[in-house]
Structures are given as structure tokens and as C-alpha cells.
Tab-separated table of C-alpha atoms and ligand atoms in Angstrom:
chain	number	residue	atom	x	y	z
P	1	MET	CA	36.140	16.027	12.653
P	2	ASP	CA	38.436	13.098	12.422
P	3	GLY	CA	41.648	12.603	10.571
P	4	ALA	CA	44.677	14.848	10.115
P	5	ALA	CA	44.474	14.630	6.334
P	6	PHE	CA	40.852	15.676	6.550
P	7	SER	CA	41.691	18.747	8.625
P	8	ALA	CA	44.309	19.794	6.087
P	9	ALA	CA	41.839	19.576	3.303
P	10	ILE	CA	39.596	22.034	4.946
P	11	PRO	CA	39.602	25.117	2.576
P	12	ALA	CA	40.527	28.350	4.229
P	13	GLY	CA	37.970	31.061	4.169
P	14	VAL	CA	36.117	30.134	0.949
P	15	ASP	CA	33.836	32.887	-0.280
P	16	TRP	CA	31.188	30.890	-1.868
P	17	CYS	CA	29.151	33.746	-3.353
P	18	ALA	CA	32.440	35.463	-4.777
P	19	GLY	CA	30.709	38.714	-3.935
P	20	ALA	CA	31.557	38.753	-0.219
P	21	ASP	CA	28.062	37.812	0.705
P	22	CYS	CA	29.000	35.227	3.299
P	23	VAL	CA	31.745	34.287	5.658
P	24	VAL	CA	32.771	30.729	6.551
P	25	HIS	CA	33.222	29.795	10.118
P	26	HIS	CA	34.914	26.527	10.941
P	27	SER	CA	33.207	25.218	14.038
P	28	ALA	CA	34.977	22.447	16.040
P	29	ALA	CA	32.189	22.856	18.487
P	30	VAL	CA	29.625	21.043	16.486
P	31	GLU	CA	29.286	17.430	17.536
P	32	TRP	CA	28.783	15.834	14.304
P	33	ASN	CA	28.553	12.332	15.614
P	34	LEU	CA	25.670	13.152	17.862
P	35	ILE	CA	23.873	14.782	14.919
P	36	ARG	CA	24.422	11.770	12.776
P	37	ALA	CA	22.676	9.620	15.392
P	38	GLU	CA	19.491	11.604	14.734
P	39	PHE	CA	19.140	10.011	11.333
P	40	PRO	CA	17.690	6.540	12.032
P	41	ILE	CA	17.996	5.365	8.346
P	42	LEU	CA	21.839	5.659	8.610
P	43	ALA	CA	22.153	3.023	11.248
P	44	GLN	CA	21.643	0.047	8.886
P	45	GLU	CA	23.526	-2.424	6.935
P	46	VAL	CA	23.030	-2.680	3.266
P	47	ASN	CA	24.234	-5.871	1.508
P	48	GLY	CA	25.951	-6.935	4.741
P	49	HIS	CA	27.917	-3.697	5.161
P	50	PRO	CA	27.223	-0.396	7.106
P	51	LEU	CA	25.396	1.952	4.901
P	52	ILE	CA	27.397	4.768	3.428
P	53	TYR	CA	24.978	7.203	2.002
P	54	PHE	CA	26.741	9.394	-0.667
P	55	ASP	CA	23.765	10.333	-2.771
P	56	ASN	CA	22.815	13.524	-0.972
P	57	ALA	CA	22.617	15.665	-4.114
P	58	ALA	CA	19.783	13.416	-5.206
P	59	THR	CA	18.007	13.581	-1.906
P	60	THR	CA	19.033	13.883	1.798
P	61	GLN	CA	17.984	11.804	4.633
P	62	LYS	CA	15.589	12.975	7.374
P	63	PRO	CA	16.347	13.424	11.057
P	64	ARG	CA	14.085	12.315	13.757
P	65	PRO	CA	12.543	15.776	14.589
P	66	VAL	CA	11.269	16.041	10.902
P	67	LEU	CA	9.816	12.564	11.092
P	68	ASP	CA	8.233	13.415	14.346
P	69	ALA	CA	6.816	16.705	13.006
P	70	LEU	CA	5.131	14.815	10.196
P	71	GLN	CA	3.688	12.145	12.470
P	72	ASN	CA	2.606	14.643	15.191
P	73	TYR	CA	0.694	16.664	12.421
P	74	TYR	CA	-1.102	13.694	11.118
P	75	GLU	CA	-1.851	12.290	14.599
P	76	HIS	CA	-3.083	15.552	16.076
P	77	ASN	CA	-3.790	18.274	13.759
P	78	ASN	CA	-4.577	16.977	10.310
P	79	ALA	CA	-7.264	18.993	8.527
P	80	ASN	CA	-7.592	21.074	5.221
P	81	VAL	CA	-6.274	24.561	5.375
P	82	HIS	CA	-7.853	28.010	4.791
P	83	ARG	CA	-11.431	26.501	4.580
P	84	GLY	CA	-12.865	25.132	7.787
P	85	LEU	CA	-13.967	27.110	10.798
P	86	HIS	CA	-13.124	24.367	13.189
P	87	GLU	CA	-10.205	23.864	15.561
P	88	LEU	CA	-8.291	21.384	13.582
P	89	SER	CA	-8.516	23.444	10.405
P	90	SER	CA	-7.349	26.524	12.295
P	91	ARG	CA	-4.316	24.551	13.680
P	92	ALA	CA	-3.440	23.214	10.215
P	93	THR	CA	-3.742	26.644	8.611
P	94	GLU	CA	-1.636	28.284	11.370
P	95	ALA	CA	1.047	25.538	10.863
P	96	TYR	CA	1.036	25.860	7.095
P	97	GLU	CA	1.239	29.717	7.093
P	98	SER	CA	3.953	29.806	9.903
P	99	ALA	CA	5.884	27.358	7.636
P	100	ARG	CA	5.634	30.065	4.958
P	101	GLN	CA	7.039	32.620	7.387
P	102	ARG	CA	9.774	30.187	8.368
P	103	VAL	CA	10.905	29.773	4.727
P	104	ALA	CA	10.741	33.596	4.218
P	105	LEU	CA	13.066	34.008	7.306
P	106	TYR	CA	15.335	31.298	6.011
P	107	LEU	CA	15.915	33.133	2.855
P	108	ASN	CA	15.753	36.532	4.330
P	109	ALA	CA	12.837	37.456	2.011
P	110	ALA	CA	11.193	40.763	2.757
P	111	SER	CA	7.887	39.101	3.316
P	112	ALA	CA	6.204	35.672	3.612
P	113	ASP	CA	4.056	36.798	0.742
P	114	GLU	CA	7.117	36.373	-1.467
P	115	ILE	CA	7.098	32.551	-0.805
P	116	VAL	CA	5.075	30.217	-2.986
P	117	PHE	CA	4.933	26.605	-1.898
P	118	THR	CA	5.516	24.310	-4.792
P	119	ARG	CA	6.444	20.621	-5.268
P	120	GLY	CA	10.039	21.587	-5.541
P	121	THR	CA	12.670	23.284	-7.777
P	122	THR	CA	11.270	21.816	-10.962
P	123	GLU	CA	7.768	23.093	-10.304
P	124	SER	CA	9.067	26.436	-9.117
P	125	ILE	CA	10.966	26.910	-12.365
P	126	ASN	CA	8.055	25.826	-14.454
P	127	LEU	CA	5.746	28.195	-12.644
P	128	VAL	CA	7.970	31.161	-13.606
P	129	ALA	CA	8.381	29.899	-17.237
P	130	GLN	CA	4.571	29.489	-17.656
P	131	THR	CA	3.416	32.682	-15.879
P	132	TRP	CA	6.114	35.298	-16.377
P	133	GLY	CA	7.186	33.761	-19.710
P	134	GLY	CA	3.645	33.493	-21.026
P	135	LYS	CA	2.751	37.093	-20.238
P	136	PHE	CA	5.955	38.959	-20.825
P	137	LEU	CA	8.091	37.074	-23.251
P	138	ARG	CA	7.978	38.286	-27.014
P	139	PRO	CA	9.309	36.608	-30.126
P	140	ASN	CA	13.131	37.039	-30.384
P	141	ASP	CA	13.503	37.956	-26.777
P	142	VAL	CA	16.273	35.938	-25.151
P	143	ILE	CA	16.507	33.756	-22.101
P	144	LEU	CA	20.108	33.322	-21.008
P	145	LEU	CA	21.056	29.981	-19.276
P	146	THR	CA	24.450	28.212	-18.723
P	147	GLU	CA	25.848	25.071	-20.125
P	148	MET	CA	25.845	23.596	-16.656
P	149	GLU	CA	22.022	23.640	-16.009
P	150	HIS	CA	20.072	20.672	-14.611
P	151	HIS	CA	17.284	19.605	-17.055
P	152	SER	CA	14.852	21.292	-14.631
P	153	ASN	CA	16.398	24.643	-15.440
P	154	LEU	CA	16.627	23.934	-19.134
P	155	VAL	CA	13.649	22.068	-20.493
P	156	PRO	CA	11.015	24.509	-19.108
P	157	TRP	CA	12.752	27.313	-20.988
P	158	GLN	CA	13.001	25.168	-24.173
P	159	LEU	CA	9.303	24.562	-23.974
P	160	LEU	CA	8.661	28.317	-23.425
P	161	ALA	CA	11.009	29.511	-26.186
P	162	GLU	CA	9.186	27.181	-28.700
P	163	ARG	CA	5.900	28.438	-27.576
P	164	MET	CA	6.745	32.166	-27.747
P	165	GLY	CA	9.251	32.101	-30.575
P	166	ALA	CA	12.059	33.243	-28.210
P	167	GLN	CA	15.713	32.347	-28.268
P	168	LEU	CA	17.935	30.528	-25.711
P	169	ARG	CA	21.595	31.449	-25.135
P	170	PHE	CA	24.277	29.717	-22.960
P	171	VAL	CA	27.177	30.858	-20.867
P	172	PRO	CA	29.866	28.351	-21.676
P	173	VAL	CA	31.638	26.187	-19.094
P	174	ARG	CA	35.366	26.274	-18.975
P	175	ASP	CA	37.490	23.044	-18.901
P	176	ASP	CA	37.810	23.583	-15.174
P	177	GLY	CA	34.106	23.489	-14.579
P	178	THR	CA	33.582	27.245	-13.908
P	179	LEU	CA	31.562	29.642	-16.001
P	180	ALA	CA	33.326	31.603	-18.743
P	181	LEU	CA	32.499	34.838	-17.237
P	182	GLU	CA	34.572	36.765	-19.556
P	183	GLU	CA	31.845	35.977	-22.249
P	184	LEU	CA	29.010	37.567	-20.212
P	185	PRO	CA	29.296	41.103	-21.824
P	186	GLY	CA	28.691	39.609	-25.290
P	187	LEU	CA	25.840	37.322	-23.953
P	188	LEU	CA	23.939	39.713	-21.594
P	189	THR	CA	22.641	42.077	-24.230
P	190	PRO	CA	19.350	44.101	-23.934
P	191	GLU	CA	17.373	41.282	-25.710
P	192	VAL	CA	17.967	39.048	-22.583
P	193	LYS	CA	14.828	39.225	-20.516
P	194	LEU	CA	15.697	36.559	-17.959
P	195	PHE	CA	18.971	34.882	-16.862
P	196	ALA	CA	18.413	31.669	-15.106
P	197	PHE	CA	21.398	29.827	-13.649
P	198	THR	CA	22.300	27.299	-11.019
P	199	HIS	CA	23.867	28.295	-7.744
P	200	ILE	CA	25.803	24.970	-7.326
P	201	SER	CA	26.304	22.604	-10.195
P	202	ASN	CA	24.814	19.193	-9.258
P	203	SER	CA	27.488	17.458	-11.464
P	204	LEU	CA	30.570	19.587	-11.080
P	205	GLY	CA	30.279	21.114	-7.624
P	206	THR	CA	30.965	24.554	-9.096
P	207	ILE	CA	29.728	27.420	-6.986
P	208	ASN	CA	28.611	30.334	-9.162
P	209	PRO	CA	28.996	33.968	-8.120
P	210	VAL	CA	25.343	34.732	-7.757
P	211	THR	CA	25.519	38.321	-6.515
P	212	GLN	CA	27.768	39.155	-9.444
P	213	LEU	CA	25.528	37.452	-12.085
P	214	CYS	CA	22.407	39.084	-10.613
P	215	ARG	CA	24.254	42.516	-10.769
P	216	GLU	CA	25.321	42.022	-14.409
P	217	ALA	CA	21.796	40.935	-15.412
P	218	ARG	CA	20.183	44.014	-13.704
P	219	ARG	CA	22.481	46.236	-15.767
P	220	VAL	CA	20.580	45.193	-18.909
P	221	GLY	CA	17.257	45.059	-17.249
P	222	ALA	CA	17.008	41.342	-17.196
P	223	LEU	CA	15.334	39.363	-14.362
P	224	THR	CA	17.254	36.606	-12.500
P	225	LEU	CA	16.215	33.158	-11.388
P	226	VAL	CA	18.605	31.214	-9.156
P	227	ASP	CA	18.316	27.361	-9.129
P	228	ALA	CA	19.178	26.812	-5.385
P	229	ALA	CA	18.367	23.037	-5.361
P	230	GLN	CA	22.023	22.246	-4.449
P	231	SER	CA	22.729	25.194	-2.192
P	232	ALA	CA	19.564	25.852	-0.008
P	233	GLY	CA	20.505	23.142	2.524
P	234	HIS	CA	24.107	23.799	2.457
P	235	LEU	CA	25.013	27.541	2.876
P	236	PRO	CA	23.364	30.726	4.015
P	237	LEU	CA	21.021	32.276	1.376
P	238	ASP	CA	19.964	35.888	1.443
P	239	VAL	CA	17.820	36.701	-1.424
P	240	GLN	CA	17.922	40.366	-0.724
P	241	SER	CA	21.657	40.675	-0.672
P	242	LEU	CA	21.922	38.195	-3.638
P	243	GLY	CA	19.811	40.591	-5.579
P	244	CYS	CA	17.778	37.868	-7.387
P	245	ASP	CA	14.268	38.099	-8.568
P	246	PHE	CA	13.444	34.518	-8.261
P	247	LEU	CA	14.931	31.545	-6.340
P	248	ALA	CA	13.755	28.007	-6.422
P	249	PHE	CA	14.618	25.171	-4.114
P	250	SER	CA	13.437	21.580	-2.820
P	251	GLY	CA	12.752	20.664	0.672
P	252	HIS	CA	13.892	17.051	0.184
P	253	LYS	CA	17.524	18.107	-0.522
P	254	MET	CA	17.656	19.687	2.911
P	255	CYS	CA	16.388	17.131	5.347
P	256	GLY	CA	12.658	17.882	4.453
P	257	PRO	CA	10.056	15.657	3.018
P	258	THR	CA	9.757	14.981	-0.836
P	259	GLY	CA	6.965	16.875	-2.804
P	260	ILE	CA	7.611	20.147	-1.137
P	261	GLY	CA	9.687	23.194	-2.104
P	262	ALA	CA	9.318	26.865	-2.689
P	263	LEU	CA	9.553	29.663	-5.194
P	264	TYR	CA	10.810	33.037	-3.814
P	265	GLY	CA	9.697	35.725	-6.080
P	266	ARG	CA	10.275	39.543	-5.391
P	267	ALA	CA	6.918	41.025	-4.288
P	268	ASP	CA	6.702	43.500	-7.076
P	269	VAL	CA	7.486	41.051	-9.793
P	270	LEU	CA	5.353	38.183	-8.243
P	271	GLU	CA	2.317	40.541	-8.103
P	272	THR	CA	2.476	41.115	-11.922
P	273	LEU	CA	2.234	37.326	-12.751
P	274	PRO	CA	-1.087	35.793	-13.736
P	275	PRO	CA	-2.107	32.483	-12.130
P	276	TRP	CA	-1.076	29.156	-13.691
P	277	HIS	CA	-3.215	26.439	-12.138
P	278	GLY	CA	-6.927	27.061	-11.689
P	279	GLY	CA	-8.964	25.582	-8.880
P	280	GLY	CA	-9.950	25.977	-5.271
P	281	GLU	CA	-8.240	28.400	-2.888
P	282	MET	CA	-6.691	30.682	-5.534
P	283	ILE	CA	-9.899	32.628	-6.294
P	284	VAL	CA	-11.614	35.631	-4.834
P	285	SER	CA	-14.883	35.042	-6.660
P	286	VAL	CA	-16.070	32.788	-9.364
P	287	SER	CA	-18.908	32.963	-11.856
P	288	LEU	CA	-19.863	30.471	-14.517
P	289	THR	CA	-17.733	32.246	-17.057
P	290	LYS	CA	-15.188	34.280	-15.176
P	291	SER	CA	-13.124	34.434	-11.971
P	292	SER	CA	-11.033	36.895	-10.067
P	293	TYR	CA	-7.958	35.890	-8.174
P	294	LYS	CA	-6.319	36.244	-4.919
P	295	GLN	CA	-2.926	38.114	-4.483
P	296	ALA	CA	0.342	36.348	-4.482
P	297	PRO	CA	1.290	33.831	-3.146
P	298	HIS	CA	-2.167	32.248	-2.735
P	299	ARG	CA	-2.975	33.021	-6.412
P	300	PHE	CA	-0.350	30.281	-7.344
P	301	GLU	CA	-1.530	27.601	-4.866
P	302	ALA	CA	-4.600	26.043	-6.418
P	303	GLY	CA	-6.253	23.123	-4.543
P	304	THR	CA	-5.188	21.425	-1.309
P	305	PRO	CA	-1.658	22.109	-0.805
P	306	ASN	CA	1.186	19.739	0.676
P	307	ILE	CA	0.268	20.772	4.211
P	308	ALA	CA	2.297	18.032	5.894
P	309	GLY	CA	5.136	18.831	3.429
P	310	ALA	CA	5.206	22.472	4.414
P	311	ILE	CA	5.204	21.522	7.997
P	312	GLY	CA	8.034	19.026	7.514
P	313	LEU	CA	10.082	21.662	5.629
P	314	ALA	CA	9.631	24.055	8.553
P	315	ALA	CA	10.846	21.349	10.881
P	316	ALA	CA	13.896	20.752	8.552
P	317	ILE	CA	14.726	24.395	8.757
P	318	ASP	CA	14.426	24.448	12.551
P	319	TYR	CA	16.734	21.544	12.499
P	320	LEU	CA	19.361	23.093	10.202
P	321	GLU	CA	19.475	26.513	11.752
P	322	PRO	CA	20.876	25.650	15.108
P	323	ILE	CA	23.571	23.616	13.444
P	324	GLY	CA	24.463	26.597	11.295
P	325	ARG	CA	24.635	26.862	7.644
P	326	PRO	CA	28.195	28.319	7.606
P	327	GLU	CA	29.235	25.230	9.700
P	328	ILE	CA	27.325	22.893	7.355
P	329	PHE	CA	29.091	24.535	4.361
P	330	ALA	CA	32.510	24.219	6.004
P	331	HIS	CA	31.999	20.572	6.949
P	332	ASP	CA	30.542	19.520	3.701
P	333	SER	CA	33.040	21.284	1.295
P	334	ALA	CA	35.933	19.974	3.499
P	335	LEU	CA	34.603	16.436	2.965
P	336	ALA	CA	34.387	17.248	-0.884
P	337	ALA	CA	37.938	18.475	-0.877
P	338	TYR	CA	39.195	15.482	1.026
P	339	ALA	CA	37.352	13.131	-1.315
P	340	ALA	CA	38.745	14.952	-4.452
P	341	GLN	CA	42.254	14.720	-2.953
P	342	ARG	CA	42.062	10.974	-2.084
P	343	LEU	CA	40.402	10.115	-5.453
P	344	THR	CA	43.579	11.031	-7.218
P	345	GLU	CA	45.242	8.042	-5.609
P	346	ILE	CA	43.262	5.759	-7.787
P	347	PRO	CA	44.891	5.160	-11.238
P	348	GLY	CA	42.948	6.206	-14.377
P	349	MET	CA	40.715	8.540	-12.320
P	350	ARG	CA	39.429	11.797	-13.923
P	351	LEU	CA	37.723	14.410	-11.713
P	352	LEU	CA	35.340	16.864	-13.209
P	353	GLY	CA	34.702	20.249	-11.693
P	354	PRO	CA	36.908	23.001	-10.138
P	355	SER	CA	39.961	21.948	-8.035
P	356	GLU	CA	39.026	24.622	-5.499
P	357	GLU	CA	35.847	26.021	-4.032
P	358	ARG	CA	33.621	23.098	-4.807
P	359	GLY	CA	30.270	22.389	-3.306
P	360	ALA	CA	29.425	19.144	-1.319
P	361	LEU	CA	30.162	16.674	-4.131
P	362	VAL	CA	32.672	15.132	-6.424
P	363	GLY	CA	31.971	13.877	-9.953
P	364	PHE	CA	34.444	11.460	-11.473
P	365	VAL	CA	35.082	9.041	-14.332
P	366	MET	CA	37.160	5.863	-13.816
P	367	ASP	CA	39.211	4.658	-16.823
P	368	SER	CA	37.037	2.276	-19.051
P	369	VAL	CA	34.425	1.555	-16.248
P	370	HIS	CA	30.916	2.762	-17.018
P	371	PRO	CA	29.437	4.755	-14.154
P	372	HIS	CA	26.524	2.323	-13.879
P	373	ASP	CA	28.861	-0.617	-13.422
P	374	LEU	CA	30.855	1.191	-10.851
P	375	THR	CA	27.783	2.280	-8.919
P	376	THR	CA	26.487	-1.310	-8.882
P	377	PHE	CA	29.781	-2.528	-7.681
P	378	ALA	CA	29.822	0.029	-4.827
P	379	ASP	CA	26.279	-0.927	-3.782
P	380	GLN	CA	27.376	-4.527	-3.061
P	381	TYR	CA	29.483	-2.915	-0.261
P	382	GLY	CA	26.660	-0.772	1.068
P	383	LEU	CA	27.946	2.323	-0.557
P	384	ALA	CA	25.322	4.558	-2.332
P	385	LEU	CA	26.771	6.455	-5.145
P	386	ARG	CA	25.012	7.803	-8.286
P	387	GLY	CA	26.142	7.015	-11.770
P	388	GLY	CA	24.718	8.532	-14.894
P	389	HIS	CA	24.157	11.894	-16.617
P	390	HIS	CA	22.630	13.441	-13.421
P	391	CYS	CA	19.966	15.330	-15.642
P	392	ASN	CA	22.914	17.216	-17.090
P	393	GLN	CA	23.161	15.545	-20.623
P	394	PRO	CA	24.493	18.784	-22.390
P	395	LEU	CA	27.030	19.227	-19.683
P	396	MET	CA	28.186	15.531	-20.102
P	397	LYS	CA	28.494	16.185	-23.736
P	398	ARG	CA	30.579	19.215	-23.147
P	399	PHE	CA	32.981	17.092	-21.255
P	400	GLY	CA	32.914	14.296	-23.702
P	401	VAL	CA	31.561	11.656	-21.326
P	402	PRO	CA	28.437	9.571	-21.237
P	403	GLY	CA	28.028	10.078	-17.567
P	404	THR	CA	29.893	10.234	-14.365
P	405	THR	CA	29.922	8.599	-10.947
P	406	ARG	CA	28.969	11.181	-8.237
P	407	ALA	CA	29.616	11.103	-4.427
P	408	SER	CA	27.641	13.822	-2.724
P	409	PHE	CA	27.950	14.647	0.940
P	410	TYR	CA	25.919	16.019	3.796
P	411	PHE	CA	26.768	16.929	7.415
P	412	TYR	CA	26.121	13.492	8.763
P	413	ASN	CA	28.835	11.986	6.460
P	414	THR	CA	32.384	11.449	7.850
P	415	SER	CA	35.983	11.319	6.418
P	416	ALA	CA	36.058	7.631	7.619
P	417	GLU	CA	33.171	6.912	5.172
P	418	ILE	CA	35.270	8.649	2.383
P	419	ASP	CA	38.225	6.458	3.303
P	420	ARG	CA	36.059	3.353	2.953
P	421	MET	CA	34.850	4.625	-0.424
P	422	ILE	CA	38.373	4.843	-1.643
P	423	GLU	CA	38.935	1.251	-0.564
P	424	ILE	CA	35.857	0.114	-2.459
P	425	LEU	CA	36.963	2.138	-5.519
P	426	GLN	CA	40.391	0.699	-5.453
P	427	ALA	CA	38.828	-2.800	-5.331
P	428	ALA	CA	36.586	-1.834	-8.220
P	429	HIS	CA	39.676	-0.700	-10.141
P	430	ARG	CA	41.304	-4.102	-9.624
P	431	PHE	CA	38.114	-5.895	-10.421
P	432	PHE	CA	37.459	-4.118	-13.828
P	433	ALA	CA	41.079	-3.956	-14.899
C	501	PLP	C1	20.765	21.749	-9.703
C	501	PLP	C2	19.330	21.149	-9.650
C	501	PLP	N1	18.341	21.753	-10.116
C	501	PLP	C3	17.130	21.280	-10.060
C	501	PLP	C4	16.927	20.015	-9.565
C	501	PLP	C5	15.565	19.429	-9.557
C	501	PLP	O1	15.057	19.338	-8.195
C	501	PLP	P1	13.664	18.550	-7.891
C	501	PLP	O2	13.755	17.255	-8.578
C	501	PLP	O3	13.574	18.410	-6.455
C	501	PLP	O4	12.584	19.409	-8.496
C	501	PLP	C6	18.024	19.213	-9.038
C	501	PLP	C7	17.798	17.829	-8.553
C	501	PLP	O5	18.741	17.055	-8.459
C	501	PLP	C8	19.319	19.833	-9.084
C	501	PLP	O6	20.415	19.232	-8.659
């Protein structure tokens, strides 16, 4: 890692689960520059400047081994899974099912049968809302959410609540971007049947205390769903020690391809859920008027799945694991802390989110400059930021802003890139003054 200021910004011993689930190791041994060289897309100029890619919370870039795994599959093994009795189909099935095992291991699930492949976080949450919600929710039951949820963890519950006559409740967000945990006892009452919350806020960077929230929910008999879209590629996740019932994530936010993700569901809960999509592969037998269904997880995977996606996701996991998720977390949160510190040098800058223990991103508002204008300005210098509401409209309203500009980091980013971002933002400040 380069830069004395950057080293000084490394947070000491952050406990990101606030329940002592994990320990942070700072690894000077990881050769981040060599790792960066494995991402071909990063070695280009955009608008005449070296690309600085700070839109990792939207999607991350893909390293060579993931690209190779996709190409190798299509060049040598492509066939449909679970159907053919020929060699290529056996290979494809073997690769697809071992990808499921790879995901289970990554999350420390008790079994690969607890992993349902989906298109990503959004589809995973919709699966739970439609299957669990449709079967178990009753009028006036309550689903507890938080004010910081991405629309993906809000709209499916709104649709469900409307359909079932259920209620939604929200844990408020404090001014510093953390959850108002002191309000939990009044919110987590026995009417709450499910508590769904994000692990890391995609706008604020807040890291929520998952273990504690799951424990509190269990006390009133509520199930829990963790939106791990922003955490799965950034820090160790152990679903058994977190104590959640469901966990959703997307492959494309952790070096994998788009269109693939997974839902973890605790075996005894998953097994009680009815199918949601009907079609091939999810049935045991079919007559003209009735069908019987496979066990989980296959019951939830109708039709030809995203085989290449699953293989690419497994390759991404194989890529991340040797680097080490504790090392990735330490690196990324140090970058975020450094960025937060340097952003305060710019006049009229307002940062959102906690001042300590933030995930790999910073959201900010520059006095009188619309985030879209700022993002467009940055793009002229090859700097990819994101401006807007980040699928967090209620949260933006909570903070009284139409949107923010967000810089989000991954392990291939550097403190030198942050220094360059600050120069560009200073130029923007002068330009828009
Ligand atoms: C916290 C959070 N939840 C859910 C999602 C939705 O993920 P996807 O679009 O991959 O389904 C995102 C994407 O940005 C996110 O940041």
C-alpha cells in the first residue's frame, strides 16, 4: 500500500459484525499491484485519461481467471445440465453442481442444498417474498425493514404486504448513518414475522451488526433475511455464526459475471417453501393437471439455469479466497477511510454515513452541484463515479438530498487514484463555483 497518509487512515481492528464474528488482519504481504494487473479492463484510457473505476458498488470488474473460466466452459464443455446422458452434459452438470458446493463453502452453509442459484440479490429476495410470504404471511403480520434498504429489499416486501394485507415497519437511521438500535425493542414485537436488512448500506457504507440483529429477531420468533449484496465480496461471511435464515447476494459485485447470484436458505426453512417458477427441471413427475416437485434447491430452479454464470461465480470465489476476505476488507475500508478524510479538504463538501467503520464506499454531496453534473464532469477525466439516488430514494429523502455522488472501491483500487479523484473534484469545485 502506498502513501503515509493512507497507512495512517487504516482503521485499527474494525469489528465489522459488531458481534465479534470476524477479525481483521492487515496484510502487507498481498501484492495489490500484481493483482490489479489481472484485470484487463483497468489498463485503458477513457476520454484521454487513465481509467479510474470507482463504481464497484454497482458492479465490479472481472479478473482474467474468471474470463478464462467462462471461455473455457463455452469452448470445451457447453451443454445443458441434469438432462443429457452424454459426456458434455455430465461435465456441465458436474461444474454447475460443484459451483453450488463452492458457494456453500464460501458462506459456510451446512450443505450445498441450502444454496439456490438465482439471477442475483434482487431475484433472491423476490423468491423469499413470493414463496415464504405467499405461504406463511397473514393479514396484519409485520415485516420489519430499515430506512436504509435498497429498493431491491423494499419493493418486493411492499408488493407482498399489499397482496397479503400485511404491514411494513422500519428501523430508523440516525443522522450519523447508523441504525437506531435503541428503537429495536419497540419495533421487534411478536407480530414481526420477518426482519430483512442490508449488511452494508450501498449509499452510506454503514456496516450493520448482523449477528446482533439476527439474535434479536430470533427472540420474537421472526425469520431474518440479510441483503449481502455489498458485503459478500468484501468480507468473510459465515451464515451459521451470523445466525440468519436467508442471505442474498450477487456474483457481479464480487468479480463474477452478471446474471448470477444465490440465495442461502437454512435447510429446514427452505424445505417448507413452495415452488415459485414452474417449468422443466423442478419437477419429479407431471400429469396434465398436477405435478410434484423436487426438493430444495432444485425446486426453485425451473428451466435451463445460468450454467456459465455459476461456473464464473465459482471462478470468482476461487480468485478471491487466496487473496483473503479479511485482507480485502482491510484494504477497501482503508481506501474508504482515506477518501473520506481527503474529501473534507474540498470546500462545501458534505459526507453521508458513519465517520468510522464504513464499508468500501463514500457518498457525498458537493455544495450546489447536482450529482449528475459532478459525475459527468468526472467522466471527462476518466473517473467513473456514480451520481443519483442509488436505488435508495427513501434514504435520500431521510437525509434531505435528491441524490449523492458515490465513490466505491475494490481491492484493485489505489490511494493514488483517490488522490487523483480529489484533484478532479477540486477542479469541479472551481468549475461550478
Ligand atoms: C444493498 C444492495 N441490495 C441489493 C442490490 C441489488 O443487486 P442486484 O441488482 O445485483 O440484484 C444492490 C445493488 O446495487 C445493493 O447495493
